[in-house]
Amino acid sequence: MSSSTNQLMSCFNDPIKEIETIREGIKPELIENFLNEQSFVVKDVLSRLKITTSTYFAKKKEHKLLDSSSTEKFLRLFSVVQNAQEVLGRQEAKNWLYRKILSLGDQIPMDLLDTEAGHRLVEQTLLQIKYGIYN
């Protein structure tokens, strides 16, 4: 596992640490490293998560942390990517995240991750796949 993945995973080992991380914010570089390692296009992910690119790149240039809203959206994405890779395998996970899924109302999972409700729905679908109750 890469160092950016390890740093992000450490947030999920303790719910209080996760909350603190969301409140404090994370470095744009940490997210960018993770996205690049996973072969995601940064600007595409920002757009799908409804995070303005100008704000993101300004924070990066100024070496500032992302706000809590952006941090929480990225942590949701990270969680889903990790779960999808565990359930489906690395390459299939990425394909699945960008494909319309009937049980998600014919929506693309990546497009649902800008909200907590969408995140829960995607995670629920991954659990159903994992336990063989997916239709």
PDB file of C-alpha atoms in Angstrom, residues 10-106:
ATOM      1  CA  SER A  10      -5.642   5.629   9.246  1.00  0.00           C
ATOM      2  CA  CYS A  11      -8.619   8.014   9.346  1.00  0.00           C
ATOM      3  CA  PHE A  12     -11.022   5.082   9.275  1.00  0.00           C
ATOM      4  CA  ASN A  13      -9.474   3.083  12.132  1.00  0.00           C
ATOM      5  CA  ASP A  14     -10.949   5.428  14.717  1.00  0.00           C
ATOM      6  CA  PRO A  15     -14.252   7.300  14.218  1.00  0.00           C
ATOM      7  CA  ILE A  16     -13.051  10.180  16.414  1.00  0.00           C
ATOM      8  CA  LYS A  17      -9.893  10.532  14.298  1.00  0.00           C
ATOM      9  CA  GLU A  18     -12.074  10.517  11.170  1.00  0.00           C
ATOM     10  CA  ILE A  19     -14.211  13.337  12.566  1.00  0.00           C
ATOM     11  CA  GLU A  20     -11.121  15.313  13.586  1.00  0.00           C
ATOM     12  CA  THR A  21      -9.599  14.829  10.128  1.00  0.00           C
ATOM     13  CA  ILE A  22     -12.788  16.051   8.460  1.00  0.00           C
ATOM     14  CA  ARG A  23     -12.900  19.109  10.711  1.00  0.00           C
ATOM     15  CA  GLU A  24      -9.202  19.938  10.262  1.00  0.00           C
ATOM     16  CA  GLY A  25      -9.051  19.199   6.536  1.00  0.00           C
ATOM     17  CA  ILE A  26      -6.518  17.308   4.458  1.00  0.00           C
ATOM     18  CA  LYS A  27      -3.793  18.368   2.071  1.00  0.00           C
ATOM     19  CA  PRO A  28      -4.782  18.454  -1.597  1.00  0.00           C
ATOM     20  CA  GLU A  29      -1.520  16.646  -2.406  1.00  0.00           C
ATOM     21  CA  LEU A  30      -2.589  13.645  -0.342  1.00  0.00           C
ATOM     22  CA  ILE A  31      -5.777  13.311  -2.356  1.00  0.00           C
ATOM     23  CA  GLU A  32      -4.024  13.964  -5.637  1.00  0.00           C
ATOM     24  CA  ASN A  33      -1.423  11.284  -4.897  1.00  0.00           C
ATOM     25  CA  PHE A  34      -4.163   8.775  -4.110  1.00  0.00           C
ATOM     26  CA  LEU A  35      -6.147   9.644  -7.248  1.00  0.00           C
ATOM     27  CA  ASN A  36      -3.046   9.396  -9.437  1.00  0.00           C
ATOM     28  CA  GLU A  37      -2.116   6.026  -7.903  1.00  0.00           C
ATOM     29  CA  GLN A  38      -5.617   4.790  -8.742  1.00  0.00           C
ATOM     30  CA  SER A  39      -5.483   6.277 -12.267  1.00  0.00           C
ATOM     31  CA  PHE A  40      -8.332   8.708 -11.640  1.00  0.00           C
ATOM     32  CA  VAL A  41      -8.371  12.087 -13.392  1.00  0.00           C
ATOM     33  CA  VAL A  42      -8.251  14.755 -10.684  1.00  0.00           C
ATOM     34  CA  LYS A  43     -10.389  17.355 -12.495  1.00  0.00           C
ATOM     35  CA  ASP A  44     -13.033  14.724 -13.309  1.00  0.00           C
ATOM     36  CA  VAL A  45     -13.251  13.642  -9.669  1.00  0.00           C
ATOM     37  CA  LEU A  46     -13.463  17.256  -8.486  1.00  0.00           C
ATOM     38  CA  SER A  47     -16.311  17.889 -10.908  1.00  0.00           C
ATOM     39  CA  ARG A  48     -18.224  14.768  -9.872  1.00  0.00           C
ATOM     40  CA  LEU A  49     -17.815  15.609  -6.177  1.00  0.00           C
ATOM     41  CA  LYS A  50     -18.963  19.202  -6.838  1.00  0.00           C
ATOM     42  CA  ILE A  51     -15.690  20.722  -5.621  1.00  0.00           C
ATOM     43  CA  THR A  52     -14.594  23.789  -7.550  1.00  0.00           C
ATOM     44  CA  THR A  53     -11.268  23.279  -9.281  1.00  0.00           C
ATOM     45  CA  SER A  54     -10.203  26.877  -8.670  1.00  0.00           C
ATOM     46  CA  THR A  55     -10.631  26.496  -4.901  1.00  0.00           C
ATOM     47  CA  TYR A  56      -8.892  23.127  -4.877  1.00  0.00           C
ATOM     48  CA  PHE A  57      -5.871  24.313  -6.868  1.00  0.00           C
ATOM     49  CA  ALA A  58      -5.657  27.572  -4.886  1.00  0.00           C
ATOM     50  CA  LYS A  59      -5.499  25.562  -1.641  1.00  0.00           C
ATOM     51  CA  LYS A  60      -2.854  23.337  -3.188  1.00  0.00           C
ATOM     52  CA  LYS A  61      -0.755  26.293  -4.381  1.00  0.00           C
ATOM     53  CA  GLU A  62      -1.001  28.014  -0.988  1.00  0.00           C
ATOM     54  CA  HIS A  63      -0.211  24.756   0.884  1.00  0.00           C
ATOM     55  CA  LYS A  64      -3.499  24.997   2.779  1.00  0.00           C
ATOM     56  CA  LEU A  65      -5.817  22.244   3.932  1.00  0.00           C
ATOM     57  CA  LEU A  66      -9.122  21.587   2.197  1.00  0.00           C
ATOM     58  CA  ASP A  67     -12.290  22.651   4.001  1.00  0.00           C
ATOM     59  CA  SER A  68     -14.362  20.112   5.929  1.00  0.00           C
ATOM     60  CA  SER A  69     -16.945  19.671   3.167  1.00  0.00           C
ATOM     61  CA  SER A  70     -14.337  18.846   0.516  1.00  0.00           C
ATOM     62  CA  THR A  71     -12.408  16.635   2.932  1.00  0.00           C
ATOM     63  CA  GLU A  72     -15.522  14.644   3.800  1.00  0.00           C
ATOM     64  CA  LYS A  73     -16.366  14.135   0.120  1.00  0.00           C
ATOM     65  CA  PHE A  74     -12.855  12.864  -0.614  1.00  0.00           C
ATOM     66  CA  LEU A  75     -12.943  10.521   2.381  1.00  0.00           C
ATOM     67  CA  ARG A  76     -16.264   9.123   1.141  1.00  0.00           C
ATOM     68  CA  LEU A  77     -14.700   8.563  -2.272  1.00  0.00           C
ATOM     69  CA  PHE A  78     -11.672   6.899  -0.696  1.00  0.00           C
ATOM     70  CA  SER A  79     -13.914   4.587   1.337  1.00  0.00           C
ATOM     71  CA  VAL A  80     -15.930   3.564  -1.717  1.00  0.00           C
ATOM     72  CA  VAL A  81     -12.828   2.989  -3.863  1.00  0.00           C
ATOM     73  CA  GLN A  82     -11.288   0.785  -1.169  1.00  0.00           C
ATOM     74  CA  ASN A  83     -14.506  -1.207  -0.697  1.00  0.00           C
ATOM     75  CA  ALA A  84     -15.091  -1.569  -4.432  1.00  0.00           C
ATOM     76  CA  GLN A  85     -11.546  -2.842  -4.934  1.00  0.00           C
ATOM     77  CA  GLU A  86     -11.977  -5.332  -2.107  1.00  0.00           C
ATOM     78  CA  VAL A  87     -15.250  -6.633  -3.553  1.00  0.00           C
ATOM     79  CA  LEU A  88     -14.574  -6.401  -7.296  1.00  0.00           C
ATOM     80  CA  GLY A  89     -10.806  -6.168  -7.762  1.00  0.00           C
ATOM     81  CA  ARG A  90      -8.866  -3.056  -8.726  1.00  0.00           C
ATOM     82  CA  GLN A  91      -9.631  -2.715 -12.448  1.00  0.00           C
ATOM     83  CA  GLU A  92     -13.227  -3.909 -12.269  1.00  0.00           C
ATOM     84  CA  ALA A  93     -13.845  -1.528  -9.357  1.00  0.00           C
ATOM     85  CA  LYS A  94     -12.877   1.473 -11.458  1.00  0.00           C
ATOM     86  CA  ASN A  95     -15.041   0.255 -14.350  1.00  0.00           C
ATOM     87  CA  TRP A  96     -17.966  -0.276 -11.975  1.00  0.00           C
ATOM     88  CA  LEU A  97     -17.602   3.195 -10.430  1.00  0.00           C
ATOM     89  CA  TYR A  98     -18.004   4.810 -13.868  1.00  0.00           C
ATOM     90  CA  ARG A  99     -20.800   2.597 -15.217  1.00  0.00           C
ATOM     91  CA  LYS A 100     -24.558   3.119 -14.901  1.00  0.00           C
ATOM     92  CA  ILE A 101     -25.891   0.669 -12.319  1.00  0.00           C
ATOM     93  CA  LEU A 102     -29.527  -0.394 -12.530  1.00  0.00           C
ATOM     94  CA  SER A 103     -29.945  -0.854  -8.765  1.00  0.00           C
ATOM     95  CA  LEU A 104     -28.685   2.710  -8.275  1.00  0.00           C
ATOM     96  CA  GLY A 105     -31.522   4.091 -10.375  1.00  0.00           C
ATOM     97  CA  ASP A 106     -29.406   3.772 -13.512  1.00  0.00           C
TER      98      ASP A 106
END
